[in-house]
Amino acid sequence: MRYNGLENQGYPVTLPLVYRVYGVGVSGTNEVWEGSGRTLNMSSGGVVFETDRPLREGMVADLSIAWPASLSTSVGLTLQVRGRIVRADQNRIELTM
């Protein structure tokens, strides 16, 4: 499946991530969901990733992506990303920044 062309424009990168998603639940109250997943594709404008549960379009998400480079042998790097979910197909999500 093609996600706004992001998969064709970005880079295929598979990295572990954890997410926090903010939205309005079925009851109309603000809710926060947390989980884990992995990136599938990244570009300067967004991230396509798989999650451990389905998410909804329109929600705001914070991603913490384990970056493969490190500052030293004891200090790793984490890429922090905030964006909006623009497409959701089961557990496959497209987030734009």
PDB file of N, CA and C in Angstrom:
ATOM      1  N   MET A   1       0.833  -1.174   0.000  1.00  0.00           N
ATOM      2  CA  MET A   1       0.000   0.000   0.000  1.00  0.00           C
ATOM      3  C   MET A   1       0.882   1.243   0.000  1.00  0.00           C
ATOM      4  N   ARG A   2       0.491   2.234  -0.747  1.00  0.00           N
ATOM      5  CA  ARG A   2       1.249   3.473  -0.853  1.00  0.00           C
ATOM      6  C   ARG A   2       0.631   4.523   0.055  1.00  0.00           C
ATOM      7  N   TYR A   3       1.435   5.195   0.847  1.00  0.00           N
ATOM      8  CA  TYR A   3       0.985   6.194   1.800  1.00  0.00           C
ATOM      9  C   TYR A   3       1.415   7.570   1.343  1.00  0.00           C
ATOM     10  N   ASN A   4       0.555   8.286   0.612  1.00  0.00           N
ATOM     11  CA  ASN A   4       0.854   9.646   0.141  1.00  0.00           C
ATOM     12  C   ASN A   4       2.215   9.726  -0.533  1.00  0.00           C
ATOM     13  N   GLY A   5       2.697   8.643  -1.066  1.00  0.00           N
ATOM     14  CA  GLY A   5       3.979   8.648  -1.735  1.00  0.00           C
ATOM     15  C   GLY A   5       5.167   8.632  -0.794  1.00  0.00           C
ATOM     16  N   LEU A   6       4.945   8.649   0.516  1.00  0.00           N
ATOM     17  CA  LEU A   6       6.052   8.710   1.461  1.00  0.00           C
ATOM     18  C   LEU A   6       6.964   7.494   1.320  1.00  0.00           C
ATOM     19  N   GLU A   7       6.379   6.333   1.090  1.00  0.00           N
ATOM     20  CA  GLU A   7       7.212   5.138   0.968  1.00  0.00           C
ATOM     21  C   GLU A   7       8.091   5.198  -0.269  1.00  0.00           C
ATOM     22  N   ASN A   8       7.652   5.904  -1.293  1.00  0.00           N
ATOM     23  CA  ASN A   8       8.459   6.030  -2.498  1.00  0.00           C
ATOM     24  C   ASN A   8       9.462   7.176  -2.392  1.00  0.00           C
ATOM     25  N   GLN A   9       9.251   8.125  -1.489  1.00  0.00           N
ATOM     26  CA  GLN A   9      10.119   9.277  -1.363  1.00  0.00           C
ATOM     27  C   GLN A   9      11.108   9.145  -0.211  1.00  0.00           C
ATOM     28  N   GLY A  10      10.777   8.334   0.759  1.00  0.00           N
ATOM     29  CA  GLY A  10      11.623   8.215   1.941  1.00  0.00           C
ATOM     30  C   GLY A  10      12.645   7.112   1.798  1.00  0.00           C
ATOM     31  N   TYR A  11      13.188   6.746   2.935  1.00  0.00           N
ATOM     32  CA  TYR A  11      14.220   5.719   2.989  1.00  0.00           C
ATOM     33  C   TYR A  11      13.720   4.537   3.797  1.00  0.00           C
ATOM     34  N   PRO A  12      13.897   3.325   3.278  1.00  0.00           N
ATOM     35  CA  PRO A  12      13.469   2.150   4.047  1.00  0.00           C
ATOM     36  C   PRO A  12      14.394   1.965   5.250  1.00  0.00           C
ATOM     37  N   VAL A  13      13.873   2.247   6.423  1.00  0.00           N
ATOM     38  CA  VAL A  13      14.647   2.161   7.659  1.00  0.00           C
ATOM     39  C   VAL A  13      13.806   1.395   8.676  1.00  0.00           C
ATOM     40  N   THR A  14      14.348   0.337   9.239  1.00  0.00           N
ATOM     41  CA  THR A  14      13.638  -0.441  10.252  1.00  0.00           C
ATOM     42  C   THR A  14      14.348  -0.261  11.586  1.00  0.00           C
ATOM     43  N   LEU A  15      13.687   0.487  12.488  1.00  0.00           N
ATOM     44  CA  LEU A  15      14.232   0.764  13.814  1.00  0.00           C
ATOM     45  C   LEU A  15      13.139   0.592  14.855  1.00  0.00           C
ATOM     46  N   PRO A  16      13.454   0.104  16.046  1.00  0.00           N
ATOM     47  CA  PRO A  16      12.446  -0.020  17.096  1.00  0.00           C
ATOM     48  C   PRO A  16      12.016   1.359  17.591  1.00  0.00           C
ATOM     49  N   LEU A  17      10.757   1.447  18.007  1.00  0.00           N
ATOM     50  CA  LEU A  17      10.235   2.702  18.541  1.00  0.00           C
ATOM     51  C   LEU A  17       9.214   2.432  19.632  1.00  0.00           C
ATOM     52  N   VAL A  18       8.998   3.435  20.450  1.00  0.00           N
ATOM     53  CA  VAL A  18       7.865   3.462  21.377  1.00  0.00           C
ATOM     54  C   VAL A  18       7.077   4.715  21.047  1.00  0.00           C
ATOM     55  N   TYR A  19       5.756   4.657  21.266  1.00  0.00           N
ATOM     56  CA  TYR A  19       4.912   5.792  20.914  1.00  0.00           C
ATOM     57  C   TYR A  19       3.973   6.143  22.047  1.00  0.00           C
ATOM     58  N   ARG A  20       3.526   7.372  22.008  1.00  0.00           N
ATOM     59  CA  ARG A  20       2.465   7.870  22.882  1.00  0.00           C
ATOM     60  C   ARG A  20       1.521   8.647  21.974  1.00  0.00           C
ATOM     61  N   VAL A  21       0.248   8.260  21.987  1.00  0.00           N
ATOM     62  CA  VAL A  21      -0.752   8.850  21.109  1.00  0.00           C
ATOM     63  C   VAL A  21      -1.816   9.530  21.949  1.00  0.00           C
ATOM     64  N   TYR A  22      -2.227  10.720  21.495  1.00  0.00           N
ATOM     65  CA  TYR A  22      -3.214  11.519  22.226  1.00  0.00           C
ATOM     66  C   TYR A  22      -4.454  11.679  21.349  1.00  0.00           C
ATOM     67  N   GLY A  23      -5.621  11.487  21.943  1.00  0.00           N
ATOM     68  CA  GLY A  23      -6.848  11.652  21.184  1.00  0.00           C
ATOM     69  C   GLY A  23      -8.063  11.610  22.072  1.00  0.00           C
ATOM     70  N   VAL A  24      -9.213  11.747  21.439  1.00  0.00           N
ATOM     71  CA  VAL A  24     -10.487  11.694  22.143  1.00  0.00           C
ATOM     72  C   VAL A  24     -11.036  10.289  21.989  1.00  0.00           C
ATOM     73  N   GLY A  25     -11.339   9.664  23.105  1.00  0.00           N
ATOM     74  CA  GLY A  25     -11.854   8.305  23.096  1.00  0.00           C
ATOM     75  C   GLY A  25     -13.319   8.236  22.734  1.00  0.00           C
ATOM     76  N   VAL A  26     -13.854   7.038  22.699  1.00  0.00           N
ATOM     77  CA  VAL A  26     -15.252   6.802  22.356  1.00  0.00           C
ATOM     78  C   VAL A  26     -16.182   7.528  23.319  1.00  0.00           C
ATOM     79  N   SER A  27     -15.786   7.646  24.579  1.00  0.00           N
ATOM     80  CA  SER A  27     -16.621   8.299  25.585  1.00  0.00           C
ATOM     81  C   SER A  27     -16.565   9.820  25.500  1.00  0.00           C
ATOM     82  N   GLY A  28     -15.711  10.355  24.598  1.00  0.00           N
ATOM     83  CA  GLY A  28     -15.597  11.796  24.454  1.00  0.00           C
ATOM     84  C   GLY A  28     -14.556  12.428  25.362  1.00  0.00           C
ATOM     85  N   THR A  29     -13.846  11.627  26.132  1.00  0.00           N
ATOM     86  CA  THR A  29     -12.816  12.162  27.019  1.00  0.00           C
ATOM     87  C   THR A  29     -11.440  12.023  26.359  1.00  0.00           C
ATOM     88  N   ASN A  30     -10.505  12.875  26.774  1.00  0.00           N
ATOM     89  CA  ASN A  30      -9.137  12.788  26.260  1.00  0.00           C
ATOM     90  C   ASN A  30      -8.480  11.524  26.789  1.00  0.00           C
ATOM     91  N   GLU A  31      -7.802  10.825  25.894  1.00  0.00           N
ATOM     92  CA  GLU A  31      -7.143   9.589  26.273  1.00  0.00           C
ATOM     93  C   GLU A  31      -5.723   9.564  25.733  1.00  0.00           C
ATOM     94  N   VAL A  32      -4.869   8.777  26.371  1.00  0.00           N
ATOM     95  CA  VAL A  32      -3.481   8.589  25.948  1.00  0.00           C
ATOM     96  C   VAL A  32      -3.234   7.095  25.815  1.00  0.00           C
ATOM     97  N   TRP A  33      -2.652   6.681  24.683  1.00  0.00           N
ATOM     98  CA  TRP A  33      -2.288   5.294  24.470  1.00  0.00           C
ATOM     99  C   TRP A  33      -0.784   5.218  24.291  1.00  0.00           C
ATOM    100  N   GLU A  34      -0.178   4.180  24.820  1.00  0.00           N
ATOM    101  CA  GLU A  34       1.257   3.952  24.663  1.00  0.00           C
ATOM    102  C   GLU A  34       1.481   2.553  24.124  1.00  0.00           C
ATOM    103  N   GLY A  35       2.557   2.406  23.368  1.00  0.00           N
ATOM    104  CA  GLY A  35       2.872   1.090  22.834  1.00  0.00           C
ATOM    105  C   GLY A  35       4.216   1.100  22.143  1.00  0.00           C
ATOM    106  N   SER A  36       4.457   0.043  21.379  1.00  0.00           N
ATOM    107  CA  SER A  36       5.737  -0.084  20.689  1.00  0.00           C
ATOM    108  C   SER A  36       5.505  -0.498  19.243  1.00  0.00           C
ATOM    109  N   GLY A  37       6.566  -0.415  18.468  1.00  0.00           N
ATOM    110  CA  GLY A  37       6.478  -0.778  17.069  1.00  0.00           C
ATOM    111  C   GLY A  37       7.833  -0.678  16.410  1.00  0.00           C
ATOM    112  N   ARG A  38       7.810  -0.478  15.084  1.00  0.00           N
ATOM    113  CA  ARG A  38       9.057  -0.321  14.334  1.00  0.00           C
ATOM    114  C   ARG A  38       8.799   0.554  13.126  1.00  0.00           C
ATOM    115  N   THR A  39       9.813   1.327  12.759  1.00  0.00           N
ATOM    116  CA  THR A  39       9.704   2.147  11.566  1.00  0.00           C
ATOM    117  C   THR A  39       9.797   1.254  10.332  1.00  0.00           C
ATOM    118  N   LEU A  40       9.166   1.703   9.250  1.00  0.00           N
ATOM    119  CA  LEU A  40       9.268   1.021   7.960  1.00  0.00           C
ATOM    120  C   LEU A  40       9.935   1.911   6.931  1.00  0.00           C
ATOM    121  N   ASN A  41       9.695   3.236   7.054  1.00  0.00           N
ATOM    122  CA  ASN A  41      10.176   4.187   6.083  1.00  0.00           C
ATOM    123  C   ASN A  41      10.228   5.558   6.746  1.00  0.00           C
ATOM    124  N   MET A  42      11.277   6.334   6.447  1.00  0.00           N
ATOM    125  CA  MET A  42      11.398   7.672   7.039  1.00  0.00           C
ATOM    126  C   MET A  42      11.813   8.665   5.965  1.00  0.00           C
ATOM    127  N   SER A  43      11.301   9.888   6.090  1.00  0.00           N
ATOM    128  CA  SER A  43      11.698  10.986   5.221  1.00  0.00           C
ATOM    129  C   SER A  43      11.739  12.250   6.060  1.00  0.00           C
ATOM    130  N   SER A  44      12.093  13.370   5.438  1.00  0.00           N
ATOM    131  CA  SER A  44      12.129  14.631   6.176  1.00  0.00           C
ATOM    132  C   SER A  44      10.734  15.102   6.556  1.00  0.00           C
ATOM    133  N   GLY A  45       9.703  14.551   5.937  1.00  0.00           N
ATOM    134  CA  GLY A  45       8.337  14.987   6.215  1.00  0.00           C
ATOM    135  C   GLY A  45       7.492  14.038   7.028  1.00  0.00           C
ATOM    136  N   GLY A  46       7.995  12.814   7.261  1.00  0.00           N
ATOM    137  CA  GLY A  46       7.167  11.885   8.008  1.00  0.00           C
ATOM    138  C   GLY A  46       7.792  10.522   8.203  1.00  0.00           C
ATOM    139  N   VAL A  47       6.994   9.660   8.852  1.00  0.00           N
ATOM    140  CA  VAL A  47       7.436   8.302   9.190  1.00  0.00           C
ATOM    141  C   VAL A  47       6.287   7.342   8.918  1.00  0.00           C
ATOM    142  N   VAL A  48       6.571   6.227   8.273  1.00  0.00           N
ATOM    143  CA  VAL A  48       5.621   5.119   8.168  1.00  0.00           C
ATOM    144  C   VAL A  48       6.115   4.071   9.155  1.00  0.00           C
ATOM    145  N   PHE A  49       5.190   3.581  10.014  1.00  0.00           N
ATOM    146  CA  PHE A  49       5.606   2.615  11.025  1.00  0.00           C
ATOM    147  C   PHE A  49       4.500   1.622  11.317  1.00  0.00           C
ATOM    148  N   GLU A  50       4.884   0.488  11.896  1.00  0.00           N
ATOM    149  CA  GLU A  50       3.945  -0.538  12.341  1.00  0.00           C
ATOM    150  C   GLU A  50       3.853  -0.471  13.855  1.00  0.00           C
ATOM    151  N   THR A  51       2.653  -0.714  14.370  1.00  0.00           N
ATOM    152  CA  THR A  51       2.426  -0.647  15.814  1.00  0.00           C
ATOM    153  C   THR A  51       1.925  -1.981  16.339  1.00  0.00           C
ATOM    154  N   ASP A  52       1.872  -2.076  17.657  1.00  0.00           N
ATOM    155  CA  ASP A  52       1.373  -3.281  18.303  1.00  0.00           C
ATOM    156  C   ASP A  52      -0.148  -3.274  18.429  1.00  0.00           C
ATOM    157  N   ARG A  53      -0.799  -2.196  17.957  1.00  0.00           N
ATOM    158  CA  ARG A  53      -2.265  -2.107  17.988  1.00  0.00           C
ATOM    159  C   ARG A  53      -2.717  -1.095  16.948  1.00  0.00           C
ATOM    160  N   PRO A  54      -3.950  -1.180  16.476  1.00  0.00           N
ATOM    161  CA  PRO A  54      -4.447  -0.191  15.512  1.00  0.00           C
ATOM    162  C   PRO A  54      -4.573   1.193  16.156  1.00  0.00           C
ATOM    163  N   LEU A  55      -4.278   2.233  15.375  1.00  0.00           N
ATOM    164  CA  LEU A  55      -4.445   3.617  15.819  1.00  0.00           C
ATOM    165  C   LEU A  55      -5.366   4.324  14.826  1.00  0.00           C
ATOM    166  N   ARG A  56      -5.833   5.544  15.186  1.00  0.00           N
ATOM    167  CA  ARG A  56      -6.787   6.260  14.340  1.00  0.00           C
ATOM    168  C   ARG A  56      -6.149   7.476  13.681  1.00  0.00           C
ATOM    169  N   GLU A  57      -6.628   7.790  12.494  1.00  0.00           N
ATOM    170  CA  GLU A  57      -6.214   9.006  11.789  1.00  0.00           C
ATOM    171  C   GLU A  57      -6.618  10.229  12.604  1.00  0.00           C
ATOM    172  N   GLY A  58      -5.814  11.281  12.474  1.00  0.00           N
ATOM    173  CA  GLY A  58      -6.107  12.535  13.138  1.00  0.00           C
ATOM    174  C   GLY A  58      -5.523  12.671  14.528  1.00  0.00           C
ATOM    175  N   MET A  59      -5.023  11.590  15.093  1.00  0.00           N
ATOM    176  CA  MET A  59      -4.454  11.649  16.431  1.00  0.00           C
ATOM    177  C   MET A  59      -3.039  12.222  16.381  1.00  0.00           C
ATOM    178  N   VAL A  60      -2.636  12.884  17.456  1.00  0.00           N
ATOM    179  CA  VAL A  60      -1.273  13.386  17.597  1.00  0.00           C
ATOM    180  C   VAL A  60      -0.444  12.295  18.257  1.00  0.00           C
ATOM    181  N   ALA A  61       0.778  12.099  17.760  1.00  0.00           N
ATOM    182  CA  ALA A  61       1.634  11.034  18.292  1.00  0.00           C
ATOM    183  C   ALA A  61       3.044  11.548  18.547  1.00  0.00           C
ATOM    184  N   ASP A  62       3.634  11.078  19.625  1.00  0.00           N
ATOM    185  CA  ASP A  62       5.040  11.277  19.932  1.00  0.00           C
ATOM    186  C   ASP A  62       5.729   9.942  19.734  1.00  0.00           C
ATOM    187  N   LEU A  63       6.800   9.931  18.934  1.00  0.00           N
ATOM    188  CA  LEU A  63       7.580   8.722  18.707  1.00  0.00           C
ATOM    189  C   LEU A  63       8.959   8.895  19.312  1.00  0.00           C
ATOM    190  N   SER A  64       9.457   7.853  19.939  1.00  0.00           N
ATOM    191  CA  SER A  64      10.849   7.788  20.403  1.00  0.00           C
ATOM    192  C   SER A  64      11.493   6.652  19.636  1.00  0.00           C
ATOM    193  N   ILE A  65      12.359   7.009  18.686  1.00  0.00           N
ATOM    194  CA  ILE A  65      12.964   6.034  17.784  1.00  0.00           C
ATOM    195  C   ILE A  65      14.414   5.787  18.215  1.00  0.00           C
ATOM    196  N   ALA A  66      14.742   4.529  18.420  1.00  0.00           N
ATOM    197  CA  ALA A  66      16.114   4.154  18.806  1.00  0.00           C
ATOM    198  C   ALA A  66      17.021   4.357  17.604  1.00  0.00           C
ATOM    199  N   TRP A  67      17.873   5.363  17.668  1.00  0.00           N
ATOM    200  CA  TRP A  67      18.736   5.702  16.542  1.00  0.00           C
ATOM    201  C   TRP A  67      19.944   4.769  16.512  1.00  0.00           C
ATOM    202  N   PRO A  68      20.387   4.345  15.318  1.00  0.00           N
ATOM    203  CA  PRO A  68      21.480   3.371  15.251  1.00  0.00           C
ATOM    204  C   PRO A  68      22.848   3.944  15.620  1.00  0.00           C
ATOM    205  N   ALA A  69      23.011   5.256  15.565  1.00  0.00           N
ATOM    206  CA  ALA A  69      24.284   5.870  15.946  1.00  0.00           C
ATOM    207  C   ALA A  69      24.272   6.167  17.439  1.00  0.00           C
ATOM    208  N   SER A  70      25.442   6.333  18.020  1.00  0.00           N
ATOM    209  CA  SER A  70      25.523   6.670  19.441  1.00  0.00           C
ATOM    210  C   SER A  70      26.589   7.731  19.657  1.00  0.00           C
ATOM    211  N   LEU A  71      26.501   8.424  20.782  1.00  0.00           N
ATOM    212  CA  LEU A  71      27.493   9.431  21.123  1.00  0.00           C
ATOM    213  C   LEU A  71      28.798   8.794  21.577  1.00  0.00           C
ATOM    214  N   SER A  72      28.666   7.686  22.268  1.00  0.00           N
ATOM    215  CA  SER A  72      29.831   6.943  22.746  1.00  0.00           C
ATOM    216  C   SER A  72      29.398   5.505  22.971  1.00  0.00           C
ATOM    217  N   THR A  73      30.290   4.702  23.498  1.00  0.00           N
ATOM    218  CA  THR A  73      29.940   3.294  23.745  1.00  0.00           C
ATOM    219  C   THR A  73      28.886   3.155  24.840  1.00  0.00           C
ATOM    220  N   SER A  74      28.710   4.190  25.659  1.00  0.00           N
ATOM    221  CA  SER A  74      27.755   4.084  26.765  1.00  0.00           C
ATOM    222  C   SER A  74      26.539   4.990  26.612  1.00  0.00           C
ATOM    223  N   VAL A  75      26.525   5.868  25.600  1.00  0.00           N
ATOM    224  CA  VAL A  75      25.418   6.815  25.440  1.00  0.00           C
ATOM    225  C   VAL A  75      24.792   6.639  24.060  1.00  0.00           C
ATOM    226  N   GLY A  76      23.555   6.120  24.029  1.00  0.00           N
ATOM    227  CA  GLY A  76      22.834   5.956  22.781  1.00  0.00           C
ATOM    228  C   GLY A  76      22.058   7.212  22.431  1.00  0.00           C
ATOM    229  N   LEU A  77      21.553   7.261  21.212  1.00  0.00           N
ATOM    230  CA  LEU A  77      20.745   8.393  20.763  1.00  0.00           C
ATOM    231  C   LEU A  77      19.315   7.945  20.501  1.00  0.00           C
ATOM    232  N   THR A  78      18.367   8.831  20.787  1.00  0.00           N
ATOM    233  CA  THR A  78      16.957   8.584  20.512  1.00  0.00           C
ATOM    234  C   THR A  78      16.415   9.758  19.729  1.00  0.00           C
ATOM    235  N   LEU A  79      15.798   9.488  18.591  1.00  0.00           N
ATOM    236  CA  LEU A  79      15.163  10.529  17.788  1.00  0.00           C
ATOM    237  C   LEU A  79      13.744  10.721  18.307  1.00  0.00           C
ATOM    238  N   GLN A  80      13.412  11.943  18.711  1.00  0.00           N
ATOM    239  CA  GLN A  80      12.073  12.271  19.199  1.00  0.00           C
ATOM    240  C   GLN A  80      11.308  12.967  18.078  1.00  0.00           C
ATOM    241  N   VAL A  81      10.123  12.452  17.753  1.00  0.00           N
ATOM    242  CA  VAL A  81       9.315  12.984  16.657  1.00  0.00           C
ATOM    243  C   VAL A  81       7.897  13.224  17.164  1.00  0.00           C
ATOM    244  N   ARG A  82       7.304  14.361  16.787  1.00  0.00           N
ATOM    245  CA  ARG A  82       5.891  14.624  17.069  1.00  0.00           C
ATOM    246  C   ARG A  82       5.215  14.952  15.752  1.00  0.00           C
ATOM    247  N   GLY A  83       4.055  14.357  15.550  1.00  0.00           N
ATOM    248  CA  GLY A  83       3.310  14.607  14.319  1.00  0.00           C
ATOM    249  C   GLY A  83       1.876  14.154  14.443  1.00  0.00           C
ATOM    250  N   ARG A  84       1.177  14.200  13.313  1.00  0.00           N
ATOM    251  CA  ARG A  84      -0.234  13.800  13.261  1.00  0.00           C
ATOM    252  C   ARG A  84      -0.363  12.576  12.361  1.00  0.00           C
ATOM    253  N   ILE A  85      -1.177  11.635  12.790  1.00  0.00           N
ATOM    254  CA  ILE A  85      -1.448  10.440  11.996  1.00  0.00           C
ATOM    255  C   ILE A  85      -2.376  10.829  10.851  1.00  0.00           C
ATOM    256  N   VAL A  86      -1.892  10.651   9.618  1.00  0.00           N
ATOM    257  CA  VAL A  86      -2.692  11.019   8.451  1.00  0.00           C
ATOM    258  C   VAL A  86      -3.289   9.806   7.746  1.00  0.00           C
ATOM    259  N   ARG A  87      -2.729   8.632   7.990  1.00  0.00           N
ATOM    260  CA  ARG A  87      -3.296   7.389   7.455  1.00  0.00           C
ATOM    261  C   ARG A  87      -3.077   6.276   8.465  1.00  0.00           C
ATOM    262  N   ALA A  88      -4.075   5.412   8.545  1.00  0.00           N
ATOM    263  CA  ALA A  88      -3.977   4.251   9.423  1.00  0.00           C
ATOM    264  C   ALA A  88      -4.663   3.079   8.742  1.00  0.00           C
ATOM    265  N   ASP A  89      -3.910   2.022   8.514  1.00  0.00           N
ATOM    266  CA  ASP A  89      -4.433   0.804   7.916  1.00  0.00           C
ATOM    267  C   ASP A  89      -4.086  -0.340   8.861  1.00  0.00           C
ATOM    268  N   GLN A  90      -5.024  -0.630   9.760  1.00  0.00           N
ATOM    269  CA  GLN A  90      -4.782  -1.601  10.835  1.00  0.00           C
ATOM    270  C   GLN A  90      -3.602  -1.121  11.659  1.00  0.00           C
ATOM    271  N   ASN A  91      -2.498  -1.848  11.636  1.00  0.00           N
ATOM    272  CA  ASN A  91      -1.340  -1.498  12.467  1.00  0.00           C
ATOM    273  C   ASN A  91      -0.249  -0.764  11.671  1.00  0.00           C
ATOM    274  N   ARG A  92      -0.548  -0.388  10.457  1.00  0.00           N
ATOM    275  CA  ARG A  92       0.411   0.351   9.614  1.00  0.00           C
ATOM    276  C   ARG A  92      -0.011   1.810   9.568  1.00  0.00           C
ATOM    277  N   ILE A  93       0.878   2.694  10.027  1.00  0.00           N
ATOM    278  CA  ILE A  93       0.537   4.089  10.301  1.00  0.00           C
ATOM    279  C   ILE A  93       1.446   5.019   9.512  1.00  0.00           C
ATOM    280  N   GLU A  94       0.882   6.122   9.006  1.00  0.00           N
ATOM    281  CA  GLU A  94       1.688   7.184   8.411  1.00  0.00           C
ATOM    282  C   GLU A  94       1.512   8.434   9.257  1.00  0.00           C
ATOM    283  N   LEU A  95       2.621   8.992   9.696  1.00  0.00           N
ATOM    284  CA  LEU A  95       2.637  10.186  10.526  1.00  0.00           C
ATOM    285  C   LEU A  95       3.373  11.285   9.766  1.00  0.00           C
ATOM    286  N   THR A  96       2.787  12.483   9.702  1.00  0.00           N
ATOM    287  CA  THR A  96       3.480  13.608   9.099  1.00  0.00           C
ATOM    288  C   THR A  96       3.907  14.565  10.199  1.00  0.00           C
ATOM    289  N   MET A  97       5.049  15.228   9.942  1.00  0.00           N
ATOM    290  CA  MET A  97       5.603  16.154  10.935  1.00  0.00           C
ATOM    291  C   MET A  97       5.405  17.571  10.443  1.00  0.00           C
TER     292      MET A  97
END
